[in-house]
CSV table of C-alpha atoms and ligand atoms in Angstrom, one decimal:
chain,number,residue,atom,x,y,z
A,97,UNK,CA,-20.5,30.5,12.8
A,98,UNK,CA,-18.0,28.1,14.2
A,99,UNK,CA,-17.9,26.1,17.3
A,100,UNK,CA,-15.3,26.6,20.0
A,101,UNK,CA,-14.3,23.0,19.3
A,102,UNK,CA,-14.9,23.4,15.6
A,103,UNK,CA,-12.3,26.6,15.7
A,104,UNK,CA,-9.6,24.6,17.9
A,105,UNK,CA,-9.7,21.5,15.3
A,106,UNK,CA,-9.1,24.4,12.4
A,107,UNK,CA,-6.7,26.0,14.5
A,108,UNK,CA,-4.7,22.9,15.2
A,109,UNK,CA,-4.8,21.9,11.2
A,110,UNK,CA,-3.9,25.9,10.3
A,111,UNK,CA,-0.7,25.2,13.0
A,112,UNK,CA,0.4,22.2,11.4
A,113,UNK,CA,-0.1,20.1,14.3
A,114,UNK,CA,-1.7,16.8,15.3
A,115,UNK,CA,-5.6,16.1,16.2
A,116,UNK,CA,-5.4,12.9,18.4
A,117,UNK,CA,-8.3,10.3,19.2
A,118,UNK,CA,-10.1,12.3,21.8
A,119,UNK,CA,-10.4,15.9,20.5
A,120,UNK,CA,-13.4,16.9,18.5
A,121,UNK,CA,-13.1,16.4,14.6
A,122,UNK,CA,-15.6,17.1,11.8
A,123,UNK,CA,-17.3,13.9,10.7
A,124,UNK,CA,-16.0,14.3,7.2
A,125,UNK,CA,-12.0,14.4,8.8
A,126,UNK,CA,-13.5,11.2,10.7
A,127,UNK,CA,-14.8,9.6,7.7
A,128,UNK,CA,-12.3,10.2,5.4
A,129,UNK,CA,-9.7,8.5,7.8
A,130,UNK,CA,-11.4,5.4,8.3
A,131,UNK,CA,-11.9,5.1,4.9
A,132,UNK,CA,-8.0,6.0,4.0
A,133,UNK,CA,-6.8,4.0,6.6
A,134,UNK,CA,-9.2,0.4,6.4
A,135,UNK,CA,-8.1,0.8,2.9
A,136,UNK,CA,-4.6,1.0,3.5
A,137,UNK,CA,-4.7,-1.6,6.1
A,138,UNK,CA,-6.6,-4.2,3.8
A,139,UNK,CA,-4.2,-3.5,1.1
A,140,UNK,CA,-1.2,-4.7,3.7
A,141,UNK,CA,-2.9,-8.0,4.7
A,142,UNK,CA,-4.4,-8.9,0.9
A,143,UNK,CA,-0.6,-7.9,0.0
A,144,UNK,CA,0.6,-10.5,1.6
A,145,UNK,CA,-0.7,-12.8,-0.8
A,146,UNK,CA,1.3,-12.4,-3.9
A,147,UNK,CA,4.4,-13.1,-1.9
A,148,UNK,CA,3.5,-15.4,0.2
A,149,UNK,CA,2.8,-17.6,-2.9
A,150,UNK,CA,6.5,-18.3,-3.0
A,151,UNK,CA,7.4,-18.8,0.5
A,152,UNK,CA,7.7,-22.4,-0.1
A,153,UNK,CA,9.6,-22.3,-3.4
A,154,UNK,CA,12.3,-19.3,-2.5
A,155,UNK,CA,15.3,-20.5,-4.2
A,156,UNK,CA,17.7,-20.5,-1.5
A,157,UNK,CA,17.2,-21.0,2.9
A,158,UNK,CA,18.4,-17.3,2.9
A,159,UNK,CA,15.7,-16.1,0.5
A,160,UNK,CA,13.1,-18.0,2.3
A,161,UNK,CA,13.9,-16.6,5.7
A,162,UNK,CA,13.7,-12.8,4.0
A,163,UNK,CA,10.8,-13.4,2.2
A,164,UNK,CA,8.9,-15.0,5.6
A,165,UNK,CA,10.2,-12.1,7.6
A,166,UNK,CA,8.8,-9.8,4.8
A,167,UNK,CA,5.3,-10.9,4.3
A,168,UNK,CA,5.3,-11.1,8.3
A,169,UNK,CA,6.3,-7.5,8.2
A,170,UNK,CA,3.2,-6.5,6.1
A,171,UNK,CA,0.6,-8.7,8.8
A,172,UNK,CA,2.2,-5.9,10.9
A,173,UNK,CA,1.3,-3.3,8.8
A,174,UNK,CA,-1.9,-4.3,8.6
A,175,UNK,CA,-2.3,-4.6,12.1
A,176,UNK,CA,-1.4,-1.1,13.2
A,177,UNK,CA,-3.2,0.3,10.5
A,178,UNK,CA,-6.6,-1.1,11.8
A,179,UNK,CA,-5.4,-0.7,15.4
A,180,UNK,CA,-4.9,2.8,14.0
A,181,UNK,CA,-8.6,2.8,12.5
A,182,UNK,CA,-10.0,1.5,15.3
A,183,UNK,CA,-9.1,4.7,17.4
A,184,UNK,CA,-11.7,6.1,15.4
A,185,UNK,CA,-14.3,4.2,16.4
A,186,UNK,CA,-14.6,1.7,13.6
A,187,UNK,CA,-14.6,-2.0,14.7
A,188,UNK,CA,-11.9,-4.6,13.6
A,189,UNK,CA,-14.5,-7.0,13.1
A,190,UNK,CA,-16.5,-4.3,10.9
A,191,UNK,CA,-13.3,-3.8,8.8
A,192,UNK,CA,-12.4,-7.6,8.5
A,193,UNK,CA,-16.5,-8.0,7.8
A,194,UNK,CA,-16.6,-5.2,4.5
A,195,UNK,CA,-13.3,-6.7,2.9
A,196,UNK,CA,-14.5,-10.5,3.0
A,197,UNK,CA,-17.7,-9.6,1.5
A,198,UNK,CA,-15.8,-7.6,-1.2
A,199,UNK,CA,-17.2,-4.2,-0.2
A,200,UNK,CA,-14.3,-2.7,0.8
A,201,UNK,CA,-11.3,-1.4,-1.3
A,202,UNK,CA,-7.6,-2.0,-1.2
A,203,UNK,CA,-4.8,-1.5,-3.3
A,204,UNK,CA,-5.5,-2.3,-7.1
A,205,UNK,CA,-1.7,-3.7,-7.6
A,206,UNK,CA,-2.3,-6.9,-5.1
A,207,UNK,CA,-4.7,-8.0,-7.9
A,208,UNK,CA,-2.2,-9.1,-10.3
A,209,UNK,CA,-0.4,-12.7,-10.4
A,210,UNK,CA,3.1,-13.0,-9.4
A,211,UNK,CA,4.2,-16.3,-11.7
A,212,UNK,CA,7.7,-16.2,-11.3
A,213,UNK,CA,10.7,-15.4,-8.7
A,214,UNK,CA,11.9,-12.3,-10.9
A,215,UNK,CA,7.7,-11.3,-9.1
A,216,UNK,CA,9.7,-10.7,-6.1
A,217,UNK,CA,11.9,-8.7,-6.9
A,218,UNK,CA,9.9,-6.1,-8.7
A,219,UNK,CA,7.1,-6.3,-6.1
A,220,UNK,CA,9.9,-5.2,-3.5
A,221,UNK,CA,11.4,-3.2,-6.2
A,222,UNK,CA,8.5,-1.2,-8.0
A,223,UNK,CA,5.8,-1.7,-5.4
A,224,UNK,CA,7.5,-1.7,-2.1
A,225,UNK,CA,8.9,1.4,-3.8
A,226,UNK,CA,5.9,3.1,-5.1
A,227,UNK,CA,4.6,2.3,-1.5
A,228,UNK,CA,7.7,4.0,0.1
A,229,UNK,CA,7.2,7.5,-1.8
A,230,UNK,CA,3.0,7.6,-1.1
A,231,UNK,CA,3.9,7.3,2.7
A,232,UNK,CA,6.9,9.1,3.7
A,233,UNK,CA,4.6,12.1,3.6
A,234,UNK,CA,2.0,10.5,5.3
A,235,UNK,CA,4.6,10.3,8.4
A,236,UNK,CA,3.2,13.9,8.6
A,237,UNK,CA,-0.5,12.8,8.5
A,238,UNK,CA,-2.7,15.6,10.6
A,239,UNK,CA,-3.9,12.2,12.9
A,240,UNK,CA,-1.8,11.4,15.0
A,241,UNK,CA,-2.4,7.7,15.4
A,242,UNK,CA,-2.1,7.5,11.6
A,243,UNK,CA,1.4,9.5,11.3
A,244,UNK,CA,2.6,7.8,14.1
A,245,UNK,CA,2.0,4.0,12.5
A,246,UNK,CA,3.6,5.4,9.0
A,247,UNK,CA,6.8,5.7,10.7
A,248,UNK,CA,7.5,2.4,11.4
A,249,UNK,CA,5.9,1.0,8.4
A,250,UNK,CA,8.1,3.6,6.3
A,251,UNK,CA,11.5,2.3,7.9
A,252,UNK,CA,10.3,-1.7,7.0
A,253,UNK,CA,9.5,-0.5,3.6
A,254,UNK,CA,12.7,0.6,2.7
A,255,UNK,CA,14.3,-2.7,3.4
A,256,UNK,CA,11.5,-4.5,1.7
A,257,UNK,CA,12.6,-2.0,-1.6
A,258,UNK,CA,16.1,-2.9,-0.8
A,259,UNK,CA,15.6,-6.5,-0.8
A,260,UNK,CA,13.5,-6.4,-3.6
A,261,UNK,CA,16.2,-4.4,-5.6
A,262,UNK,CA,18.8,-7.0,-4.7
A,263,UNK,CA,17.0,-10.0,-6.1
A,264,UNK,CA,16.5,-8.2,-9.5
A,265,UNK,CA,19.8,-7.2,-9.4
A,266,UNK,CA,21.4,-11.0,-8.7
A,267,UNK,CA,19.2,-11.8,-11.7
A,268,UNK,CA,20.3,-9.4,-13.9
A,269,UNK,CA,24.1,-10.3,-13.0
A,270,UNK,CA,23.1,-14.0,-13.9
A,271,UNK,CA,22.1,-16.3,-16.9
A,272,UNK,CA,20.2,-14.8,-20.0
A,273,UNK,CA,17.4,-16.2,-19.3
A,274,UNK,CA,17.5,-14.8,-15.9
A,275,UNK,CA,17.6,-11.8,-17.2
A,276,UNK,CA,15.0,-12.1,-19.4
A,277,UNK,CA,12.6,-13.3,-16.0
A,278,UNK,CA,13.9,-10.4,-14.4
A,279,UNK,CA,12.6,-7.9,-17.4
A,280,UNK,CA,9.7,-9.7,-18.2
A,281,UNK,CA,8.6,-9.6,-14.6
A,282,UNK,CA,9.5,-5.8,-14.8
A,283,UNK,CA,7.5,-5.0,-17.7
A,284,UNK,CA,4.4,-6.9,-16.4
A,285,UNK,CA,4.6,-4.1,-12.9
A,286,UNK,CA,5.8,-1.3,-14.1
A,287,UNK,CA,2.2,0.3,-15.1
A,288,UNK,CA,0.1,-1.0,-12.7
A,289,UNK,CA,2.8,0.3,-9.5
A,290,UNK,CA,2.1,3.4,-11.2
A,291,UNK,CA,-1.3,3.4,-11.0
A,292,UNK,CA,-0.9,2.5,-7.0
A,293,UNK,CA,-0.4,6.4,-6.9
A,294,UNK,CA,-4.4,6.6,-7.7
A,295,UNK,CA,-6.2,8.5,-10.6
A,296,UNK,CA,-4.9,11.5,-12.4
A,297,UNK,CA,-4.9,15.0,-10.6
A,298,UNK,CA,-8.1,16.0,-12.2
A,299,UNK,CA,-9.9,12.6,-11.9
A,300,UNK,CA,-9.1,12.4,-8.0
A,301,UNK,CA,-12.2,13.5,-5.8
A,302,UNK,CA,-11.0,13.4,-2.6
A,303,UNK,CA,-7.4,15.0,-2.9
A,304,UNK,CA,-8.3,18.6,-2.8
A,305,UNK,CA,-10.3,18.0,0.9
A,306,UNK,CA,-7.3,15.4,2.2
A,307,UNK,CA,-4.7,18.0,1.1
A,308,UNK,CA,-6.5,20.7,3.1
A,309,UNK,CA,-6.7,18.5,6.2
A,310,UNK,CA,-2.8,17.6,6.1
A,311,UNK,CA,-3.9,13.9,5.5
A,312,UNK,CA,-2.5,13.8,1.7
A,313,UNK,CA,1.1,16.3,1.6
A,314,UNK,CA,1.0,15.9,-2.3
A,315,UNK,CA,-1.3,15.0,-5.4
A,316,UNK,CA,-1.2,11.9,-6.8
A,317,UNK,CA,0.4,13.2,-9.9
A,318,UNK,CA,3.3,14.7,-8.2
A,319,UNK,CA,4.4,11.4,-6.1
A,320,UNK,CA,3.6,9.3,-9.3
A,321,UNK,CA,6.4,12.0,-11.0
A,322,UNK,CA,9.0,11.8,-8.2
A,323,UNK,CA,8.6,8.2,-8.2
A,324,UNK,CA,9.3,7.8,-12.0
A,325,UNK,CA,12.1,10.1,-11.2
A,326,UNK,CA,13.5,7.6,-8.8
A,327,UNK,CA,13.1,4.6,-10.8
A,328,UNK,CA,15.0,5.9,-13.7
A,329,UNK,CA,19.0,5.8,-11.8
A,330,UNK,CA,18.0,3.0,-10.4
A,331,UNK,CA,17.0,1.0,-13.4
A,332,UNK,CA,20.0,1.9,-15.2
A,333,UNK,CA,21.9,0.1,-12.2
A,334,UNK,CA,20.1,-3.0,-12.6
A,335,UNK,CA,20.4,-2.9,-16.5
A,336,UNK,CA,16.5,-3.0,-17.1
A,337,UNK,CA,14.9,-1.3,-19.4
A,338,UNK,CA,11.3,0.5,-18.2
A,339,UNK,CA,8.7,-0.6,-20.3
A,340,UNK,CA,7.5,3.3,-21.5
A,341,UNK,CA,8.9,4.4,-24.9
A,342,UNK,CA,7.8,7.8,-24.3
A,343,UNK,CA,10.0,8.5,-21.1
A,344,UNK,CA,12.4,11.4,-21.6
A,345,UNK,CA,13.7,13.8,-19.6
A,346,UNK,CA,12.4,16.9,-19.9
A,347,UNK,CA,14.5,20.1,-19.2
A,348,UNK,CA,12.2,22.6,-19.5
A,349,UNK,CA,9.8,20.9,-16.9
A,350,UNK,CA,13.2,19.4,-14.8
A,351,UNK,CA,11.4,16.2,-14.9
A,352,UNK,CA,10.6,13.2,-17.0
A,353,UNK,CA,8.0,13.6,-19.3
A,354,UNK,CA,5.8,9.8,-19.6
A,355,UNK,CA,3.7,7.7,-21.4
A,356,UNK,CA,-0.1,7.6,-21.0
A,357,UNK,CA,-1.3,5.1,-18.0
A,358,UNK,CA,-3.9,2.9,-18.9
A,359,UNK,CA,-6.9,3.9,-17.0
A,360,UNK,CA,-9.6,2.1,-18.1
A,361,UNK,CA,-7.7,-0.8,-17.4
A,362,UNK,CA,-7.2,1.0,-13.5
A,363,UNK,CA,-10.8,1.1,-13.3
A,364,UNK,CA,-11.5,-2.7,-14.4
A,365,UNK,CA,-9.5,-3.9,-11.6
A,366,UNK,CA,-11.1,-1.1,-9.2
A,367,UNK,CA,-14.5,-2.5,-10.2
A,368,UNK,CA,-13.3,-6.1,-9.2
A,369,UNK,CA,-12.5,-7.4,-12.6
A,370,UNK,CA,-8.8,-7.2,-12.4
A,371,UNK,CA,-6.4,-10.7,-13.0
A,372,UNK,CA,-6.9,-11.9,-9.6
A,373,UNK,CA,-9.2,-10.0,-7.1
A,374,UNK,CA,-11.6,-13.1,-7.2
A,375,UNK,CA,-8.8,-15.2,-6.1
A,376,UNK,CA,-7.5,-12.8,-3.8
A,377,UNK,CA,-10.8,-12.1,-2.1
A,378,UNK,CA,-11.5,-16.2,-1.8
A,379,UNK,CA,-7.9,-16.5,0.0
A,380,UNK,CA,-8.8,-14.0,2.4
A,381,UNK,CA,-12.3,-15.3,2.9
A,382,UNK,CA,-11.2,-19.2,3.3
A,383,UNK,CA,-8.0,-17.9,5.9
A,384,UNK,CA,-10.9,-16.1,7.5
A,385,UNK,CA,-12.8,-19.0,7.8
A,386,UNK,CA,-10.0,-21.5,8.8
A,387,UNK,CA,-8.8,-19.1,11.9
A,388,UNK,CA,-12.6,-19.1,13.2
A,389,UNK,CA,-11.2,-21.6,15.7
A,390,UNK,CA,-8.7,-19.7,16.8
A,391,UNK,CA,-10.7,-16.7,17.7
A,392,UNK,CA,-13.2,-18.8,19.4
A,393,UNK,CA,-10.5,-20.5,21.3
A,394,UNK,CA,-8.8,-17.0,22.0
A,395,UNK,CA,-12.2,-15.5,23.3
A,396,UNK,CA,-12.5,-18.5,25.5
A,397,UNK,CA,-9.2,-17.9,26.8
A,398,UNK,CA,-10.2,-14.6,27.7
A,399,UNK,CA,-13.4,-15.0,29.4
A,400,UNK,CA,-11.5,-18.0,31.3
A,401,UNK,CA,-9.0,-15.4,32.3
A,402,UNK,CA,-11.4,-12.6,33.2
A,403,UNK,CA,-13.3,-15.0,35.5
A,404,UNK,CA,-10.1,-15.8,37.6
A,405,UNK,CA,-9.3,-11.8,37.9
A,406,UNK,CA,-12.8,-11.6,39.3
A,407,UNK,CA,-11.9,-14.7,41.9
B,176,ACO,N1,-6.1,1.0,-5.8
B,176,ACO,C1,-7.5,0.5,-5.7
B,176,ACO,N2,-8.0,2.3,-5.4
B,176,ACO,C2,-7.8,3.4,-5.2
B,176,ACO,C3,-6.4,3.0,-5.7
B,176,ACO,C4,-6.0,2.4,-6.2
B,176,ACO,N3,-4.6,2.3,-6.3
B,176,ACO,N4,-6.2,5.3,-6.2
B,176,ACO,C5,-7.3,5.5,-5.9
B,176,ACO,N5,-8.0,4.4,-5.8
B,176,ACO,C6,-9.7,4.7,-5.0
B,176,ACO,C7,-9.7,5.5,-3.7
B,176,ACO,O1,-9.4,4.7,-3.0
B,176,ACO,C8,-10.8,6.3,-4.0
B,176,ACO,O2,-12.1,5.5,-4.0
B,176,ACO,P1,-13.3,5.9,-2.7
B,176,ACO,O3,-13.3,7.0,-2.7
B,176,ACO,O4,-14.1,5.0,-3.1
B,176,ACO,O5,-12.6,5.5,-1.5
B,176,ACO,C9,-10.9,6.6,-5.4
B,176,ACO,O6,-10.0,5.7,-5.9
B,176,ACO,C10,-10.6,8.3,-5.8
B,176,ACO,O7,-9.6,8.4,-5.7
B,176,ACO,P2,-8.8,9.8,-5.1
B,176,ACO,O8,-9.9,10.5,-4.8
B,176,ACO,O9,-7.4,9.9,-5.7
B,176,ACO,O10,-8.8,8.6,-3.2
B,176,ACO,P3,-7.7,9.3,-2.0
B,176,ACO,O11,-7.4,10.7,-2.2
B,176,ACO,O12,-7.9,8.4,-1.0
B,176,ACO,O13,-6.2,9.1,-2.6
B,176,ACO,C11,-4.4,6.5,-2.4
B,176,ACO,C12,-5.7,7.8,-3.1
B,176,ACO,C13,-3.3,7.9,-2.7
B,176,ACO,C14,-4.3,5.4,-2.8
B,176,ACO,C15,-4.6,7.9,-0.7
B,176,ACO,O14,-5.7,6.9,-0.2
B,176,ACO,C16,-3.2,7.0,0.1
B,176,ACO,O15,-2.6,7.5,0.1
B,176,ACO,N6,-3.5,5.6,0.4
B,176,ACO,C17,-2.7,5.4,1.7
B,176,ACO,C18,-1.6,4.7,1.4
B,176,ACO,C19,-2.2,3.1,0.6
B,176,ACO,O16,-3.1,3.1,0.7
B,176,ACO,N7,-1.2,2.3,0.1
B,176,ACO,C20,-1.7,0.9,-0.1
B,176,ACO,C21,-0.6,0.1,-1.2
B,176,ACO,S1,0.8,0.3,-0.6
B,176,ACO,C22,1.2,-1.2,0.3
B,176,ACO,O17,0.3,-1.4,1.2
B,176,ACO,C23,2.4,-2.0,0.2
């Protein structure tokens, strides 16, 4: 038998309505959301690092201002998402502790290095492009605070994607060395960007339940396919080659065939053995420790204000 509150939850999901923080929800629904939203928040925060790496070396004042704004946006995305997760009853401190202890997941993509300026282009075009593709459907996620956070995030991501495309376009219209740098960067980011969508559908343990709960709206493979379909014409405009010799239009399918993704590499990165995992986590730990005095000062100030308010 289903309790009245569970029936109400089921009815809201069946009607494609929203679940809000005060509504009753099954434990599994709450847990899945905490898992996905906290992982997503951590990704935004760790994701500041590959681009933060280039702020002091941006090739012009204009590029520096744009990059700075973009990295700040990512910090903001992390904050909206931590706030959304907090509405489910998990504390920000706990999520932070899990991240710096190396116990939390964040997107595989941020464990790759960004050795050249062209990587700022590829991250915008491919990484933020994949993020938009994955996140636009999340604007309709059944959990209200998550869906609403995603609306704003997606607007900002589309600016990020355009600025990345434009960096690559300028390099591709530049010298042979600049074109080579752009192509080399696309070669390095293309496959990891496809892995952002997660494991193949037949190896994705969370998908079926998340789709039944209207959290996910499309499967990992469907979104990946859609992303590749978006990239091909954009790559033509840029004049870059997507590094997949098996990529070709399949008339019958009405979609692109593509080469095999290296899932061994994906699982290695998830296990903490990617090219930059250790460095990313250490940087986050250091930043957290260096921020200790700020947290203490803020807490002391808040305590003082509270005494004043009572007096
Ligand atoms: N990087 C790291 N871990 C991943 C990735 C990835 N690219 N893809 C899947 N995983 C993990 C899942 O978190 C899950 O692990 P868990 O059970 O320990 O939590 C496991 O692999 C199996 O995957 P799925 O069953 O397919 O998991 P799920 O249904 O959660 O789908 C997905 C994964 C598509 C990433 C989903 O969680 C999602 O849409 N998240 C929101 C978007 C997001 O986090 N984006 C971050 C990068 S974009 C950016 O920040 C700019």
